[in-house]
Short mmCIF file of C-alpha atoms in Angstrom, two decimals:
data_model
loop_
_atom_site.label_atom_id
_atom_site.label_comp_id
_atom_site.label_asym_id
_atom_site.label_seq_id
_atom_site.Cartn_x
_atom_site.Cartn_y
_atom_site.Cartn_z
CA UNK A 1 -27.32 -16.63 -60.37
CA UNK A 2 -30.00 -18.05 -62.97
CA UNK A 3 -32.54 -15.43 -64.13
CA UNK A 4 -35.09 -16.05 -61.86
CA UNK A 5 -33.92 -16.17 -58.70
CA UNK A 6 -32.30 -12.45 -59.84
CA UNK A 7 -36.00 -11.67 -60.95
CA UNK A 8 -37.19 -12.15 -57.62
CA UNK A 9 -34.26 -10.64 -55.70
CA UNK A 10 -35.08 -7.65 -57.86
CA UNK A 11 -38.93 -7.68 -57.38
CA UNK A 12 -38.57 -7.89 -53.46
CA UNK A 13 -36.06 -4.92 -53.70
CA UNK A 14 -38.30 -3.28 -56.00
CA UNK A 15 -41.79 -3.89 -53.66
CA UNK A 16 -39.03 -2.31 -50.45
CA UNK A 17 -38.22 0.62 -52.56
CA UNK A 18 -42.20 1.40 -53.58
CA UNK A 19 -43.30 0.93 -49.64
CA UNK A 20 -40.17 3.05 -48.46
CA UNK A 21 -41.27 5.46 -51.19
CA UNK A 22 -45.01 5.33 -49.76
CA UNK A 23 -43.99 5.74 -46.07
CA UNK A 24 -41.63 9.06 -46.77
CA UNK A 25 -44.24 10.56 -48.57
CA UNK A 26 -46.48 10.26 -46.30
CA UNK A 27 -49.68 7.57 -46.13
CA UNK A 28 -52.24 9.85 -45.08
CA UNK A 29 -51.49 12.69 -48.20
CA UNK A 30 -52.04 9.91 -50.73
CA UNK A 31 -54.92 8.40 -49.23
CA UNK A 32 -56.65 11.53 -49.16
CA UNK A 33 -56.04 12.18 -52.71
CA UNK A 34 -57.31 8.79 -53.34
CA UNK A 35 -60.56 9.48 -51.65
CA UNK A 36 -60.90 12.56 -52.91
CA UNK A 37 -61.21 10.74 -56.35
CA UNK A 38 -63.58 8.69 -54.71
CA UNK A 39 -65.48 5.80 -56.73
CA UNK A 40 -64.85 8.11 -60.68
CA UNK A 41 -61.69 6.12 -60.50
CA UNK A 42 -63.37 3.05 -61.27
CA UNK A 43 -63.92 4.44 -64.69
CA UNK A 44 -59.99 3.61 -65.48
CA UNK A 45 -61.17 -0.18 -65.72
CA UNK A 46 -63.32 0.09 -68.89
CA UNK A 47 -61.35 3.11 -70.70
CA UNK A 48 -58.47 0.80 -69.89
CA UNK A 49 -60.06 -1.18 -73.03
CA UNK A 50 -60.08 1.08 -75.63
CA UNK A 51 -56.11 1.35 -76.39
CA UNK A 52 -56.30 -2.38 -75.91
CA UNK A 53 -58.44 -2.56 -78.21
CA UNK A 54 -56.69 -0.22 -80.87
CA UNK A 55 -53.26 -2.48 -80.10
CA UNK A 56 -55.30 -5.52 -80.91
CA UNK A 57 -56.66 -4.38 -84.75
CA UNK A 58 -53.00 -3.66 -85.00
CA UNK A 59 -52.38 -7.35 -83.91
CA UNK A 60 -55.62 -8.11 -86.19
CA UNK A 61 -53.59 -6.88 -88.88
CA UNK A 62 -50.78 -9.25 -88.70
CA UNK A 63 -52.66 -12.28 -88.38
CA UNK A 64 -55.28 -11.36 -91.10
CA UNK A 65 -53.54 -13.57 -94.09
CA UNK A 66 -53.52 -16.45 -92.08
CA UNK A 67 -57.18 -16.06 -91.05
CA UNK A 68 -58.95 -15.46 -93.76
CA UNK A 69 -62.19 -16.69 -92.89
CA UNK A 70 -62.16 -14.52 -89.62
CA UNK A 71 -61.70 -17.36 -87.09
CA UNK A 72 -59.90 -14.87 -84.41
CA UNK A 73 -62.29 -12.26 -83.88
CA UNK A 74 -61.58 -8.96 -82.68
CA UNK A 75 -63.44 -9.22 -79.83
CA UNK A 76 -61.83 -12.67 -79.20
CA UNK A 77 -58.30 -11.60 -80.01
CA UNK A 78 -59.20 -8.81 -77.45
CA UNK A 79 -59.74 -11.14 -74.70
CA UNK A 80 -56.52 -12.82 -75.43
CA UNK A 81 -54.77 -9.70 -75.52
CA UNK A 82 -56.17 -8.95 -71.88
CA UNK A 83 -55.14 -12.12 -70.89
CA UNK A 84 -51.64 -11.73 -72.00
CA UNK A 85 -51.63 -8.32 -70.63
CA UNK A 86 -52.42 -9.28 -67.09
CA UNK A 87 -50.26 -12.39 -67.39
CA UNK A 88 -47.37 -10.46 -67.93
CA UNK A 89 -48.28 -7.84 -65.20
CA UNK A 90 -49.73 -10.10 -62.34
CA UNK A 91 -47.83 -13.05 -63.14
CA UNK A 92 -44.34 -14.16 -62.52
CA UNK A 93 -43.39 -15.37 -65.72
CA UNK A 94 -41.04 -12.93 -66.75
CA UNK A 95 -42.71 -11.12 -69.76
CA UNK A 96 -42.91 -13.84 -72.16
CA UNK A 97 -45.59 -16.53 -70.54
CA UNK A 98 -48.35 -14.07 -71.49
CA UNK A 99 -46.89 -14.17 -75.45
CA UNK A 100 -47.26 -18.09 -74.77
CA UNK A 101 -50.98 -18.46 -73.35
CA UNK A 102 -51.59 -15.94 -76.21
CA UNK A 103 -50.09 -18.51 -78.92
CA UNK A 104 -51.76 -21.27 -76.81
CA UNK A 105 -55.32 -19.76 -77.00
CA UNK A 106 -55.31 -18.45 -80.63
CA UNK A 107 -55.02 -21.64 -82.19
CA UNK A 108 -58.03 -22.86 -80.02
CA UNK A 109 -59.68 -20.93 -83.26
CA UNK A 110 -57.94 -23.34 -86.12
CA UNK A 111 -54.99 -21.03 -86.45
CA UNK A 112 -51.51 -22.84 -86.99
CA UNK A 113 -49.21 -22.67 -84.40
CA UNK A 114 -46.22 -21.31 -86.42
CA UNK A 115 -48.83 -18.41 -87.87
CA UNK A 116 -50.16 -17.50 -84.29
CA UNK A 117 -47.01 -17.51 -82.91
CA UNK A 118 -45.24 -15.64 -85.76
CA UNK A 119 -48.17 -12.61 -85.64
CA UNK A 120 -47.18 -12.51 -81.84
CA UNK A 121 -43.18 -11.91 -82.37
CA UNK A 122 -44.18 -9.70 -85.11
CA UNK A 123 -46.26 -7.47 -82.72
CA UNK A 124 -43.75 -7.51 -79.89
CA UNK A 125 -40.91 -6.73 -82.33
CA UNK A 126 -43.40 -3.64 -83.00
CA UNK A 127 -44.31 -2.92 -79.98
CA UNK A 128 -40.45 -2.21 -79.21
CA UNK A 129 -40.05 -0.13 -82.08
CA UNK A 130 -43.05 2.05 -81.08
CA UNK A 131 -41.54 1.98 -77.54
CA UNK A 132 -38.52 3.97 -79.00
CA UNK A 133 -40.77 6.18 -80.54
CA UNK A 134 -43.17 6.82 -77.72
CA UNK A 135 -40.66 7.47 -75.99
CA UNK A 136 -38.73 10.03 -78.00
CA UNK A 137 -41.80 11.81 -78.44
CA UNK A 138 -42.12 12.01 -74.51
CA UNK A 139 -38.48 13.65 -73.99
CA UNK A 140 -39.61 16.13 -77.24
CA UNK A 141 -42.46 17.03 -75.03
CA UNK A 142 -40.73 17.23 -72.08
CA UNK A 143 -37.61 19.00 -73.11
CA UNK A 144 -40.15 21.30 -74.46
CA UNK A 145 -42.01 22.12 -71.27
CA UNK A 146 -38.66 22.07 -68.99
CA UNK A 147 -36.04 23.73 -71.28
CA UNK A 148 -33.62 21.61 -69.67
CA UNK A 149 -32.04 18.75 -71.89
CA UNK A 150 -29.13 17.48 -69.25
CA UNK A 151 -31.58 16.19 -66.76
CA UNK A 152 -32.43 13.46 -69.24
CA UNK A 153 -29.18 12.69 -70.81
CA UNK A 154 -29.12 9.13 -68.24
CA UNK A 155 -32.40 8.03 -70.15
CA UNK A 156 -31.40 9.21 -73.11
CA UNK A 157 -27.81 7.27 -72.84
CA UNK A 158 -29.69 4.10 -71.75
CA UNK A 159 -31.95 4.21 -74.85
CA UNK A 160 -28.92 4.55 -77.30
CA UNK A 161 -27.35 1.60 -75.65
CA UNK A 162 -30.57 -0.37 -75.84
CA UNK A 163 -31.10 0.46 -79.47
CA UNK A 164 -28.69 -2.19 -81.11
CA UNK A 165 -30.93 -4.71 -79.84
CA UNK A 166 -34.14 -4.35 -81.63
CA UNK A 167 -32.58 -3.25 -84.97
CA UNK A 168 -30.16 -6.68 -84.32
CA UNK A 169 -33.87 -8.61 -83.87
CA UNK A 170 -35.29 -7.03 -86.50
CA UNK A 171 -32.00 -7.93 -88.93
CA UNK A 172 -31.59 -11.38 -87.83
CA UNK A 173 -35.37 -12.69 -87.87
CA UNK A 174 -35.96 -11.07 -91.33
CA UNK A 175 -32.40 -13.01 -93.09
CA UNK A 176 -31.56 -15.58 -89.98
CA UNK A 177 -33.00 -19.10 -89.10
CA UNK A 178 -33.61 -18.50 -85.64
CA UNK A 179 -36.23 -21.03 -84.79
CA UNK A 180 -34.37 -23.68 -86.72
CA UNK A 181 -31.47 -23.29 -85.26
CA UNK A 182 -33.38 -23.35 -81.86
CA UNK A 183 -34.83 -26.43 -82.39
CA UNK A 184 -31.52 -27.82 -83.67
CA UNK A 185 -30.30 -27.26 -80.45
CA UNK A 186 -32.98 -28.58 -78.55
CA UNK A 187 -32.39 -31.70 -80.36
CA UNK A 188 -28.81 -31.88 -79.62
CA UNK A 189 -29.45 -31.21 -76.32
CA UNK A 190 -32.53 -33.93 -75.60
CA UNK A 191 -31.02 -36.49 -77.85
CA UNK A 192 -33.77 -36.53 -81.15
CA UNK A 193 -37.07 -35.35 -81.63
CA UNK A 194 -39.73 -34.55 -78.69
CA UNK A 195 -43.06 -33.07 -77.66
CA UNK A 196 -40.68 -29.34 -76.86
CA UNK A 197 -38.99 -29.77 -80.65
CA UNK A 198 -42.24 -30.36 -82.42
CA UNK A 199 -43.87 -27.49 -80.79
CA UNK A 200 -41.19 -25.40 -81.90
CA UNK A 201 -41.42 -26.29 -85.48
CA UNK A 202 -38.96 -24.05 -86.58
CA UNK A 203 -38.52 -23.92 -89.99
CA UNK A 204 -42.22 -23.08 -90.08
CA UNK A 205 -41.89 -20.74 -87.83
CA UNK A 206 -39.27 -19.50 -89.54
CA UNK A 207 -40.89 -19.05 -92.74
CA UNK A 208 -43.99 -17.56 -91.18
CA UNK A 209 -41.94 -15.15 -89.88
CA UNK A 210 -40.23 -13.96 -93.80
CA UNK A 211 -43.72 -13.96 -95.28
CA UNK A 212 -44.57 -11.51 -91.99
CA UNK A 213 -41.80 -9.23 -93.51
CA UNK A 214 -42.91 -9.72 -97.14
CA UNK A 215 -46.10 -7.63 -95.95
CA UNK A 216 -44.52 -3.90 -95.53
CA UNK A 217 -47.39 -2.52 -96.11
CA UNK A 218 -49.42 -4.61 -92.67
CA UNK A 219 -46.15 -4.29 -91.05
CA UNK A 220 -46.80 -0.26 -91.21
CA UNK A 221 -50.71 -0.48 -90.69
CA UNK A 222 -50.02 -2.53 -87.50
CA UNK A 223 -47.14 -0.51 -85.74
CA UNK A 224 -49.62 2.72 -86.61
CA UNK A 225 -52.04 1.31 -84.29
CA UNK A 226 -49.53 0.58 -82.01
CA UNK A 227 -49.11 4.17 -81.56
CA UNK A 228 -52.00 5.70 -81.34
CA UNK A 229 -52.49 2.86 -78.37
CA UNK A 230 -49.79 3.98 -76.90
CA UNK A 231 -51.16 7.93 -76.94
CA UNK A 232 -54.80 6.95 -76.22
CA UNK A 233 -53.20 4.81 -73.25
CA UNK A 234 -51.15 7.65 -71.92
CA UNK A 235 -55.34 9.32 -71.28
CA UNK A 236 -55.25 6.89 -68.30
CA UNK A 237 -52.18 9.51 -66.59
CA UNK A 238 -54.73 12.29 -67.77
CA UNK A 239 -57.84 11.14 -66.10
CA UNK A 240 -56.50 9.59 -63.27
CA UNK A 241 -54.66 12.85 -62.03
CA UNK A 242 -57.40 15.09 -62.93
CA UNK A 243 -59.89 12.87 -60.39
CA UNK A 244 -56.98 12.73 -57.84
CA UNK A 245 -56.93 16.89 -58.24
CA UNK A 246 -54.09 17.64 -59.88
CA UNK A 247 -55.36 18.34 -63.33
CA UNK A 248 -52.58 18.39 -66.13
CA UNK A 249 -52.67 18.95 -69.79
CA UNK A 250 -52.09 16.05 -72.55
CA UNK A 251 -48.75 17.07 -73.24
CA UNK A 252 -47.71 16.29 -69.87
CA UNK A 253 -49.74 13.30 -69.40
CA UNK A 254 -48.32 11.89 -72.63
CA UNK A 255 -44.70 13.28 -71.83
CA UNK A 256 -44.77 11.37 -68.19
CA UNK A 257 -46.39 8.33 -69.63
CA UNK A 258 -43.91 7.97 -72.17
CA UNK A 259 -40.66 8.58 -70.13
CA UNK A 260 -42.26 6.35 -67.28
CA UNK A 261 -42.37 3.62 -69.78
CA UNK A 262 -39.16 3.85 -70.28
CA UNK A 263 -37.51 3.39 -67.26
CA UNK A 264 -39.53 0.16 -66.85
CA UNK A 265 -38.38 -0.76 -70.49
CA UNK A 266 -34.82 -0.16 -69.18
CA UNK A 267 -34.97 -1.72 -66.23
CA UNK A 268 -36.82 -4.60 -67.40
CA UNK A 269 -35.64 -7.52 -64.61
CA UNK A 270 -37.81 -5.48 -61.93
CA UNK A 271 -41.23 -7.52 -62.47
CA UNK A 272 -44.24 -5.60 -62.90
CA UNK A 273 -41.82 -2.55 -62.65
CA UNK A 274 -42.44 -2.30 -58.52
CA UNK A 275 -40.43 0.73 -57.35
CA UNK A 276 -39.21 1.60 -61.02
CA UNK A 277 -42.64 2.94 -61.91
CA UNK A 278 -43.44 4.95 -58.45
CA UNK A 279 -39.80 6.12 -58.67
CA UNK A 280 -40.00 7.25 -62.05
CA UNK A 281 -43.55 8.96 -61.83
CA UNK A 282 -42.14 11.01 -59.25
CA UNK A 283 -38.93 12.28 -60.16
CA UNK A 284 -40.62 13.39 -63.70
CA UNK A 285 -43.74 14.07 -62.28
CA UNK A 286 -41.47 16.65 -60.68
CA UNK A 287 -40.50 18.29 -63.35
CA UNK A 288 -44.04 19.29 -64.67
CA UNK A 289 -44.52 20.31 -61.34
CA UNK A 290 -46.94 17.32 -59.16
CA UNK A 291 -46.26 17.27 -55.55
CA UNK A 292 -44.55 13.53 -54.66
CA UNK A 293 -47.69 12.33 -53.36
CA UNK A 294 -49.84 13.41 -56.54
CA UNK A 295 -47.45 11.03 -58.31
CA UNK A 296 -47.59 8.38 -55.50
CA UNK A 297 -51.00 8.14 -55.42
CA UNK A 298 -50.55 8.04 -59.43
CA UNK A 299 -49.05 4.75 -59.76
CA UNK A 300 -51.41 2.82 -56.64
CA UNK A 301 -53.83 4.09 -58.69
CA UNK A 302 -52.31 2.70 -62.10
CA UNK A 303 -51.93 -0.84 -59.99
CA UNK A 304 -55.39 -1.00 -58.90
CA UNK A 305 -55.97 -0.77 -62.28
CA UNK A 306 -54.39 -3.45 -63.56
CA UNK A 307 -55.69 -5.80 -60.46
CA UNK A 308 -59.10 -4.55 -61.33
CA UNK A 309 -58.74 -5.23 -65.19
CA UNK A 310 -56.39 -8.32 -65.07
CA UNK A 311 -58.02 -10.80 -62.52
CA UNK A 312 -60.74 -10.75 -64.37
CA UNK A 313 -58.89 -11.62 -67.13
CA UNK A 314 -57.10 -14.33 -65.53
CA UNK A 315 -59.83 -15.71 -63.76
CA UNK A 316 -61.94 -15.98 -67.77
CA UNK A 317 -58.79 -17.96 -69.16
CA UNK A 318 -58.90 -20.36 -66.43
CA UNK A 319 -62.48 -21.11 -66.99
CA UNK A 320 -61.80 -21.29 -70.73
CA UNK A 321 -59.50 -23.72 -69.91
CA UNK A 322 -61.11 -25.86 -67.85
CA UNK A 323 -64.47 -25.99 -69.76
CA UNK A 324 -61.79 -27.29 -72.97
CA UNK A 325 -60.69 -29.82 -70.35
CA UNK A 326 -64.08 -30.98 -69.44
CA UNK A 327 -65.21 -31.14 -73.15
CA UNK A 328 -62.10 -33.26 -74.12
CA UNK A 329 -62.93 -35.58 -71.22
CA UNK A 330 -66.84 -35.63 -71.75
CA UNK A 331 -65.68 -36.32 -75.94
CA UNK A 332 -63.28 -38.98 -74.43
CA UNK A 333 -65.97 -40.88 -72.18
CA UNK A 334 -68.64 -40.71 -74.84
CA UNK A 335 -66.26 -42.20 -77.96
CA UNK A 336 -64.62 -45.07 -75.09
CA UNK A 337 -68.42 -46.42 -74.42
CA UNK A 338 -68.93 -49.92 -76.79
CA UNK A 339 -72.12 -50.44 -78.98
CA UNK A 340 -72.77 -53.22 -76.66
CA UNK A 341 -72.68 -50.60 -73.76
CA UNK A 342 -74.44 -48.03 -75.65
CA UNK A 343 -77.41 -49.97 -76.26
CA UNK A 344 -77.66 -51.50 -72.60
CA UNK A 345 -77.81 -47.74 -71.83
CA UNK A 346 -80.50 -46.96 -74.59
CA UNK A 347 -82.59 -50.09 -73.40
#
């Protein structure tokens, strides 16, 4: 069974799980909560922005050598970052196409392909770290509150298993040759050079990669503002519940945030986390003492969110991209005319 097809045997599971989850807990209690919130809830979609924004002068960070006449914006680099955002969520391409249309649209700004895409690894080798982190702060908090350390010995257990794989990323990018060996392979495998080896380019990306790790110092200024976007995002939890009417304090919107995360880190082949998330919100949603529908309506809420914020997104790229396509074909009709041509059209 090839990683897709157990992708989408997991998603449909996961979308029957969510719906079975909505139907015991009753329709009606959750859609009362969520017009009880009314139309406040729409202000998720812009405060969505601002830990977005603090993950991207992380990301800003990273990329700064290579840019030093400030080509990739903030505010540009922000739109890519909600574009590879609501790739990932909305889209079925397995976590990794967003990190792709993100390389894709950063060098649209003169940035090398190797540097844009070694920033990008760099951040999402980060971004794993800080999950850890997040994470272990959320079970602090929650231990805290609940006094009870067995009932999260399974996530706890899962976490230790996972934890060999980042530090093995983080060993063999730093002293390996990944990339080069990659696009070894790929020659092997397609008999010489191609359009797929060339955009590879390993050894450069390989190198890009090593001078990445020669920069401690924007290595630790990045994953810092990882964090705090990770604890500014966990606000979202905050606000949404206290419109729904169940207000809670920050330790317990950070604690459920973090733990939630988790579980969809863990049980990463369920795209866009469907059932893992409204499961998860619930049973520890539980424990700091929201009703099942309170965390119900939690997540729907948390999904219209990411609709609301990520179409948008989506729907911006693809006019980016076809206004480049348009340009390239308008440049392509205007340099194919003749001088003969051009001055029949002049006369």
């Amino acid at each position: 069974m090839n990683m897709r097809r157990l992708s989408y045997i997991a998603g449909f599971i996961g979308l029957a799980g969510a719906i079975a989850l909505v139907v015991h807990q009753g329709w009606g209690e959750i859609i009362a909560a969520i017009d009880r919130a009314g139309w406040p809830l729409l202000w998720l979609l812009p405060f969505h922005a601002v830990p977005l924004f603090i993950d991207v002068i992380g990301w800003r960070v990273l990329l700064a050598p290579r840019d030093p006449h400030k080509r990739a914006t903030l505010p540009f680099l922000f739109w890519v970052a909600a574009v590879r955002e609501a790739s990932n969520r909305l889209l079925p391409v397995a976590n990794i196409g967003g990190e792709i249309i993100g390389i894709r649209l950063v060098k649209w700004r003169g940035i090398g392909g190797a540097a844009a895409a070694a920033s990008i690894i760099m951040e999402v080798l980060l971004t794993l770290v800080n999950q850890y982190l997040f994470t272990a702060l959320g079970i602090i908090l929650l231990i805290e509150l609940t006094r009870n350390i067995s009932a999260f010995s399974t996530v706890i257990s899962a976490l230790a298993a996972s934890l060999p794989l980042p530090i093995f990323l983080i060993i063999v990018l730093r002293h390996g040759k990944v990339f080069s060996r990659l696009e070894g392979f790929a020659e092997k495998m397609l008999g010489g050079r191609s359009k797929l080896t060339e955009l590879i380019d390993g050894a450069g990306l390989d190198l890009e990669i090593r001078s990445q790790y020669s920069r401690p110092w924007r290595l630790i200024a990045a994953c810092f503002w990882q964090f705090v976007g990770y604890v500014v995002g966990s606000f979202e939890t905050w606000l949404a519940l206290r419109l729904l009417g169940y207000p809670i304090s920050v330790g317990d919107a950070i604690a459920i945030e973090a733990v939630t995360q988790a579980l969809r880190h863990i049980i990463f082949v369920v795209p866009a986390g469907l059932g893992v998330q409204e499961g998860g919100l619930v049973l520890f949603g539980d424990m700091i003492g929201l009703p099942p529908e309170a965390s119900v309506a939690l997540s729907l809420v948390k999904r219209m969110r990411e609709i609301g914020f990520g179409v948008p997104a989506l729907i911006s790229w693809q006019w980016a991209e076809a206004r480049r396509v348009y340009a390239g074909a308008s440049a392509s009709a205007g340099s194919s005319q003749s001088p003969i041509s051009k001055e029949k059209v002049s006369s």
